[in-house]
Short mmCIF file of C-alpha atoms and ligand atoms in Angstrom, two decimals:
data_model
loop_
_atom_site.label_atom_id
_atom_site.label_comp_id
_atom_site.label_asym_id
_atom_site.label_seq_id
_atom_site.Cartn_x
_atom_site.Cartn_y
_atom_site.Cartn_z
CA MET A 1 0.07 0.13 -0.12
CA THR A 2 1.44 3.35 -0.98
CA PRO A 3 2.27 5.81 1.96
CA HIS A 4 -0.33 8.36 2.84
CA ALA A 5 0.25 11.81 4.09
CA PHE A 6 -2.90 13.98 5.34
CA ASN A 7 -3.06 18.10 6.18
CA ILE A 8 -5.20 18.92 9.24
CA TYR A 9 -7.33 22.02 9.30
CA SER A 10 -9.31 22.85 12.31
CA ASN A 11 -10.91 25.98 14.18
CA ASN A 12 -9.85 27.11 17.23
CA ASN A 13 -12.61 25.90 19.29
CA GLN A 14 -11.59 23.27 22.10
CA ARG A 15 -13.71 20.50 20.89
CA SER A 16 -12.29 20.83 17.54
CA LEU A 17 -8.55 20.86 18.65
CA ALA A 18 -9.69 17.87 20.99
CA ILE A 19 -10.69 15.91 18.07
CA ARG A 20 -7.68 17.25 16.09
CA ALA A 21 -5.55 15.67 18.84
CA VAL A 22 -7.50 12.49 18.74
CA LEU A 23 -7.44 12.33 14.80
CA ILE A 24 -3.48 12.70 14.70
CA ASP A 25 -3.03 9.65 17.22
CA LYS A 26 -5.11 7.63 15.17
CA LEU A 27 -3.36 8.40 11.99
CA GLN A 28 -0.04 8.17 13.68
CA TYR A 29 -0.83 4.81 15.04
CA ARG A 30 -1.56 3.49 11.59
CA ALA A 31 1.92 4.56 10.44
CA LEU A 32 0.17 7.51 8.34
CA GLN A 33 2.03 10.66 8.01
CA VAL A 34 0.43 14.10 9.47
CA ASN A 35 2.23 17.39 7.77
CA GLN A 36 2.95 19.90 10.39
CA ASP A 37 1.82 22.48 7.78
CA PRO A 38 -0.31 22.08 4.91
CA ARG A 39 1.57 20.49 1.90
CA PRO A 40 0.40 20.53 -2.05
CA ASP A 41 1.73 16.87 -2.25
CA ALA A 42 -0.33 15.49 0.79
CA ASP A 43 -3.22 12.72 -0.17
CA LEU A 44 -6.00 14.67 1.76
CA ASN A 45 -7.01 17.79 3.54
CA ILE A 46 -8.84 17.04 6.39
CA CYS A 47 -11.16 19.70 7.89
CA ILE A 48 -12.33 19.89 11.28
CA GLY A 49 -14.90 22.03 12.38
CA GLY A 50 -18.43 23.09 10.83
CA ASP A 51 -19.22 24.60 7.06
CA GLY A 52 -17.20 28.09 7.82
CA SER A 53 -14.25 26.23 8.91
CA PHE A 54 -14.37 24.23 5.69
CA LEU A 55 -14.76 27.60 3.74
CA ARG A 56 -11.73 29.01 5.73
CA ALA A 57 -9.74 25.68 4.80
CA VAL A 58 -10.42 25.74 1.36
CA HIS A 59 -9.36 29.34 1.00
CA SER A 60 -6.05 29.46 3.21
CA SER A 61 -5.50 26.32 1.16
CA GLY A 62 -5.24 28.37 -2.16
CA PHE A 63 -8.31 26.24 -3.47
CA SER A 64 -5.83 23.22 -3.35
CA GLN A 65 -6.02 20.29 -5.66
CA VAL A 66 -5.67 17.98 -2.81
CA PRO A 67 -9.06 16.20 -2.10
CA PHE A 68 -10.89 17.67 0.84
CA VAL A 69 -12.93 16.12 3.26
CA GLY A 70 -14.52 17.40 6.55
CA ILE A 71 -15.00 16.21 10.36
CA ASN A 72 -18.37 17.55 11.69
CA THR A 73 -17.92 19.08 15.10
CA GLY A 74 -20.84 21.66 14.83
CA HIS A 75 -24.47 21.45 13.66
CA LEU A 76 -24.97 19.73 10.67
CA GLY A 77 -22.64 20.55 8.01
CA PHE A 78 -23.36 20.32 4.32
CA TYR A 79 -19.63 19.89 3.57
CA GLN A 80 -18.82 17.94 6.42
CA GLU A 81 -19.79 14.30 6.05
CA ILE A 82 -17.76 12.51 8.89
CA LEU A 83 -19.16 12.11 12.39
CA VAL A 84 -16.69 12.12 15.31
CA SER A 85 -17.91 8.49 16.09
CA GLU A 86 -16.83 7.42 12.43
CA ILE A 87 -13.24 8.62 12.30
CA ASP A 88 -11.96 5.10 12.48
CA SER A 89 -14.00 3.92 9.66
CA PHE A 90 -13.28 6.75 7.59
CA ILE A 91 -9.27 6.26 7.80
CA ASP A 92 -10.05 2.91 6.80
CA GLN A 93 -12.18 3.47 3.86
CA PHE A 94 -9.93 5.98 2.81
CA ILE A 95 -6.64 4.06 2.76
CA HIS A 96 -8.70 1.56 0.94
CA GLY A 97 -9.64 3.63 -1.88
CA GLU A 98 -13.53 3.27 -0.93
CA TYR A 99 -14.88 6.86 -1.70
CA ILE A 100 -16.06 9.15 -4.50
CA ASN A 101 -14.42 11.90 -5.46
CA THR A 102 -16.73 15.03 -6.26
CA GLU A 103 -15.77 18.15 -8.25
CA LEU A 104 -17.10 21.36 -6.80
CA GLY A 105 -16.98 24.05 -9.20
CA LEU A 106 -15.71 27.69 -8.13
CA LEU A 107 -17.11 31.06 -8.89
CA SER A 108 -14.50 33.51 -10.30
CA GLY A 109 -15.18 37.15 -9.71
CA ARG A 110 -13.11 39.53 -11.01
CA ILE A 111 -13.25 42.73 -9.30
CA ALA A 112 -12.11 46.07 -11.62
CA HIS A 113 -11.32 49.04 -9.29
CA GLY A 114 -9.37 51.88 -9.74
CA ASP A 115 -6.88 51.26 -12.36
CA SER A 116 -6.54 47.48 -11.83
CA SER A 117 -8.45 44.36 -11.63
CA GLN A 118 -8.44 41.31 -9.26
CA GLU A 119 -9.62 38.06 -9.93
CA LEU A 120 -10.90 35.78 -6.72
CA PHE A 121 -12.67 32.68 -6.31
CA ALA A 122 -15.66 31.47 -4.00
CA LEU A 123 -16.79 27.91 -3.26
CA ASN A 124 -20.42 29.20 -1.82
CA GLU A 125 -20.98 32.56 -3.31
CA PHE A 126 -20.39 36.16 -3.74
CA VAL A 127 -22.43 38.93 -2.16
CA VAL A 128 -22.52 42.20 -3.66
CA ARG A 129 -24.47 45.06 -1.57
CA THR A 130 -23.77 48.41 -0.28
CA GLN A 131 -21.24 49.06 3.03
CA ASN A 132 -23.88 51.53 4.87
CA SER A 133 -27.18 49.31 3.96
CA THR A 134 -28.51 51.98 1.58
CA ILE A 135 -30.42 50.58 -1.31
CA ALA A 136 -27.56 49.30 -3.94
CA HIS A 137 -28.01 50.45 -7.65
CA MET A 138 -26.62 47.82 -10.81
CA GLU A 139 -26.54 47.55 -13.73
CA VAL A 140 -26.74 43.58 -14.64
CA TYR A 141 -25.18 42.27 -17.80
CA VAL A 142 -25.37 38.60 -19.15
CA ASP A 143 -22.83 38.21 -21.68
CA ASP A 144 -22.59 41.85 -22.42
CA TYR A 145 -26.15 42.30 -22.99
CA HIS A 146 -28.12 44.45 -20.86
CA LEU A 147 -30.57 42.71 -18.49
CA GLU A 148 -31.87 45.08 -15.79
CA ASN A 149 -31.11 48.01 -13.32
CA PHE A 150 -31.28 46.13 -10.00
CA ALA A 151 -32.45 48.18 -7.08
CA GLY A 152 -32.40 46.57 -3.35
CA ASP A 153 -30.42 45.09 -0.74
CA GLY A 154 -28.02 43.48 -3.08
CA LEU A 155 -27.44 40.57 -5.10
CA ILE A 156 -26.02 37.06 -4.29
CA VAL A 157 -23.99 34.76 -7.07
CA SER A 158 -23.91 31.41 -6.08
CA THR A 159 -22.36 28.24 -6.77
CA PRO A 160 -24.08 25.05 -6.99
CA SER A 161 -22.58 23.45 -3.66
CA GLY A 162 -23.29 27.23 -2.12
CA SER A 163 -27.01 26.98 -3.36
CA THR A 164 -28.04 25.55 0.00
CA ALA A 165 -26.09 28.36 2.01
CA TYR A 166 -27.07 32.26 1.52
CA ASN A 167 -28.29 31.82 -1.44
CA PHE A 168 -31.16 29.06 -0.13
CA SER A 169 -32.43 31.61 2.67
CA VAL A 170 -33.33 34.37 0.18
CA GLY A 171 -35.32 31.93 -2.21
CA GLY A 172 -32.57 30.98 -4.38
CA SER A 173 -32.84 27.44 -5.82
CA VAL A 174 -31.22 24.48 -4.94
CA LEU A 175 -28.84 23.33 -7.32
CA TYR A 176 -27.14 19.64 -7.15
CA GLN A 177 -23.85 20.50 -6.12
CA THR A 178 -21.90 19.37 -9.01
CA MET A 179 -23.77 20.77 -11.76
CA LYS A 180 -21.93 23.19 -14.16
CA GLY A 181 -23.77 26.47 -13.94
CA PHE A 182 -24.67 28.96 -11.43
CA GLN A 183 -27.36 31.68 -10.38
CA MET A 184 -28.07 35.05 -9.48
CA VAL A 185 -30.70 35.91 -6.63
CA PRO A 186 -31.95 39.15 -5.59
CA ILE A 187 -31.71 40.23 -1.69
CA ALA A 188 -35.11 42.46 -1.04
CA PRO A 189 -35.15 43.45 -5.09
CA ILE A 190 -37.45 46.65 -5.16
CA ASN A 191 -40.29 46.20 -7.89
CA SER A 192 -41.99 49.77 -7.84
CA ARG A 193 -43.18 52.52 -10.59
CA ALA A 194 -39.59 53.72 -10.10
CA TYR A 195 -37.83 50.13 -10.33
CA ARG A 196 -37.98 47.20 -11.94
CA SER A 197 -35.74 44.49 -10.65
CA LEU A 198 -36.08 40.71 -11.21
CA LEU A 199 -37.70 39.10 -8.18
CA ASN A 200 -36.54 35.66 -9.04
CA PRO A 201 -33.16 33.51 -8.99
CA LEU A 202 -31.77 33.34 -12.37
CA VAL A 203 -30.09 30.04 -13.26
CA MET A 204 -27.41 30.54 -15.69
CA PRO A 205 -25.23 28.26 -17.89
CA ASN A 206 -21.14 27.89 -16.86
CA THR A 207 -20.55 29.37 -20.15
CA THR A 208 -22.13 33.09 -18.96
CA LYS A 209 -20.51 35.84 -18.38
CA LEU A 210 -22.42 37.73 -15.61
CA ARG A 211 -21.50 41.57 -15.11
CA LEU A 212 -22.58 43.67 -12.14
CA VAL A 213 -22.05 47.74 -12.66
CA PRO A 214 -22.65 49.60 -9.96
CA THR A 215 -23.55 53.09 -10.19
CA PRO A 216 -20.50 55.50 -10.59
CA ARG A 217 -21.42 57.47 -7.31
CA GLU A 218 -21.80 54.17 -5.69
CA GLY A 219 -18.44 52.70 -6.58
CA ASP A 220 -17.02 53.46 -3.09
CA ASN A 221 -19.86 52.23 -1.06
CA ILE A 222 -19.98 48.66 -2.63
CA LEU A 223 -18.95 45.80 -0.21
CA VAL A 224 -18.12 42.45 -1.80
CA ILE A 225 -18.12 39.28 0.41
CA ALA A 226 -16.63 36.04 -0.89
CA ASP A 227 -17.66 32.96 1.17
CA GLY A 228 -18.30 35.26 4.34
CA ILE A 229 -15.13 36.83 3.96
CA ASN A 230 -15.47 40.62 3.33
CA LEU A 231 -13.06 42.40 0.65
CA ASP A 232 -12.17 45.81 1.13
CA PHE A 233 -12.00 47.37 -2.53
CA LYS A 234 -12.67 50.99 -3.33
CA GLU A 235 -13.89 52.52 -6.64
CA ILE A 236 -15.26 49.27 -7.80
CA GLU A 237 -16.11 49.96 -11.52
CA TYR A 238 -17.65 46.55 -12.39
CA ILE A 239 -17.51 42.86 -11.16
CA GLU A 240 -17.59 40.03 -13.50
CA PHE A 241 -18.68 36.47 -12.70
CA THR A 242 -17.81 33.23 -14.36
CA PHE A 243 -18.05 29.72 -13.43
CA GLY A 244 -16.40 26.47 -13.34
CA LYS A 245 -12.59 27.60 -14.47
CA LYS A 246 -11.24 25.89 -11.03
CA HIS A 247 -12.90 23.48 -8.91
CA ILE A 248 -11.90 21.69 -5.87
CA ASN A 249 -12.23 17.99 -5.26
CA ARG A 250 -14.12 17.11 -2.15
CA ILE A 251 -14.49 13.29 -1.30
CA VAL A 252 -17.55 11.49 -0.45
CA PHE A 253 -18.06 7.97 1.36
CA ASN A 254 -22.17 7.80 1.16
CA PRO A 255 -23.27 8.55 -2.29
CA MET A 256 -26.53 9.48 -0.99
CA TRP A 257 -25.11 11.68 1.51
CA TYR A 258 -26.16 14.87 -0.39
CA TRP A 259 -29.63 13.87 -0.25
CA ILE A 260 -29.46 12.98 3.55
CA ASN A 261 -28.21 16.49 4.11
CA ILE A 262 -31.10 18.00 2.37
CA LYS A 263 -33.43 16.00 4.39
CA ASP A 264 -31.95 16.78 7.59
CA LYS A 265 -31.29 20.05 7.09
CA PHE A 266 -34.52 21.57 5.39
CA LEU A 267 -37.49 18.97 5.90
P1 LIG B 1 -20.75 29.00 9.49
O1 LIG B 1 -20.06 27.88 9.67
O2 LIG B 1 -21.30 29.93 10.62
O3 LIG B 1 -21.84 29.28 8.35
C1 LIG B 1 -22.95 29.80 8.58
C2 LIG B 1 -23.95 29.19 8.40
O4 LIG B 1 -24.24 28.74 6.93
C3 LIG B 1 -24.22 27.95 8.97
O5 LIG B 1 -25.45 27.33 9.63
C4 LIG B 1 -23.39 26.70 7.87
O6 LIG B 1 -24.01 25.49 7.98
C5 LIG B 1 -24.34 27.31 6.54
N1 LIG B 1 -23.59 27.17 5.38
C6 LIG B 1 -22.42 27.54 5.07
N2 LIG B 1 -22.22 26.65 3.65
C7 LIG B 1 -23.28 26.23 3.45
C8 LIG B 1 -23.64 25.25 2.39
N3 LIG B 1 -22.85 25.42 1.28
N4 LIG B 1 -24.79 24.53 2.23
C9 LIG B 1 -25.65 24.60 3.51
N5 LIG B 1 -25.20 25.41 4.66
C10 LIG B 1 -24.18 26.10 4.86
O7 LIG B 1 -19.45 30.17 9.39
P2 LIG B 1 -19.35 31.38 8.13
O8 LIG B 1 -17.89 31.78 8.04
O9 LIG B 1 -20.28 32.60 8.50
O10 LIG B 1 -20.15 31.10 6.80
C11 LIG B 1 -20.33 31.81 5.86
C12 LIG B 1 -21.13 31.40 4.82
O11 LIG B 1 -22.63 31.70 5.67
C13 LIG B 1 -21.47 32.04 3.79
O12 LIG B 1 -20.80 31.55 2.74
C14 LIG B 1 -23.06 31.98 3.63
O13 LIG B 1 -23.36 31.28 2.55
C15 LIG B 1 -23.52 31.79 4.78
N6 LIG B 1 -24.18 32.98 5.34
C16 LIG B 1 -25.65 32.73 5.44
C17 LIG B 1 -26.40 33.80 5.70
C18 LIG B 1 -27.93 33.65 5.76
O14 LIG B 1 -28.11 32.46 5.78
N7 LIG B 1 -29.03 34.52 6.01
C19 LIG B 1 -25.98 35.17 6.03
C20 LIG B 1 -24.78 35.21 5.83
C21 LIG B 1 -23.84 34.27 5.63
#
């Protein structure tokens, strides 16, 4: 059997740290390698915590191509299949290759600001809203075609795997996590005599380029949030979203895991 090496990510709560210590003992007992710091040649990234910890691990790894798995120490987690009581069987199944790899597509958000632009990625979603909670005004373009002048609290652009997160809370559609597409969903859109904003989620294929252009006087007041992380940009000219240029790998042991999660969380 080939040797295996593991990267371990954990949040700092006491329970997660205690489980991290137990996990390291169990891996070392089986003569498996635990990297002191995460390495790109590891066989698995193990994230201990809840969905937020999983998201932070994915970001801090630089969207590593090493497969991810989550051990759940919080409430039910959409990215965290392994329960603490299942750690032994998880290690055994992993080293025997008894798992399925799922590719989770990432959203790219290119933010043009001042004289430059920067491309960032998200696993769940980008949220675009105003910094001071005033009405956000944005022009929405789909493949360079002007679709609407949005007015409302903001817009969420979500991946399929993020569709059960913030997107779900504002009435977005649930998209199966490995689907090749993404969606835009409005937060409190205004539809009145003065404003015409689309009230529904809009699901787009992965070939679509979606551009949000804040009205010029608002460029400084726009806040972009990627997977819960506030991004600090001034003078935003536009944000352009595309899907699927990059992905992460997440391994799953129970093929029905996704549907179990949906039922458990929402029904
Ligand atoms: P966190 O672990 O506290 O996550 C917040 C909540 O979102 C948890 O209940 C978590 O289980 C859930 N969640 C995260 N990703 C999910 C997914 N893909 N499917 C289903 N549920 C998911 O940590 P955090 O750092 O605050 O997490 C950031 C995420 O929180 C954001 O990406 C956003 O999706 C979510 N969020 C949700 C709301 C809302 O529902 N009103 C508001 C803000 C942020």
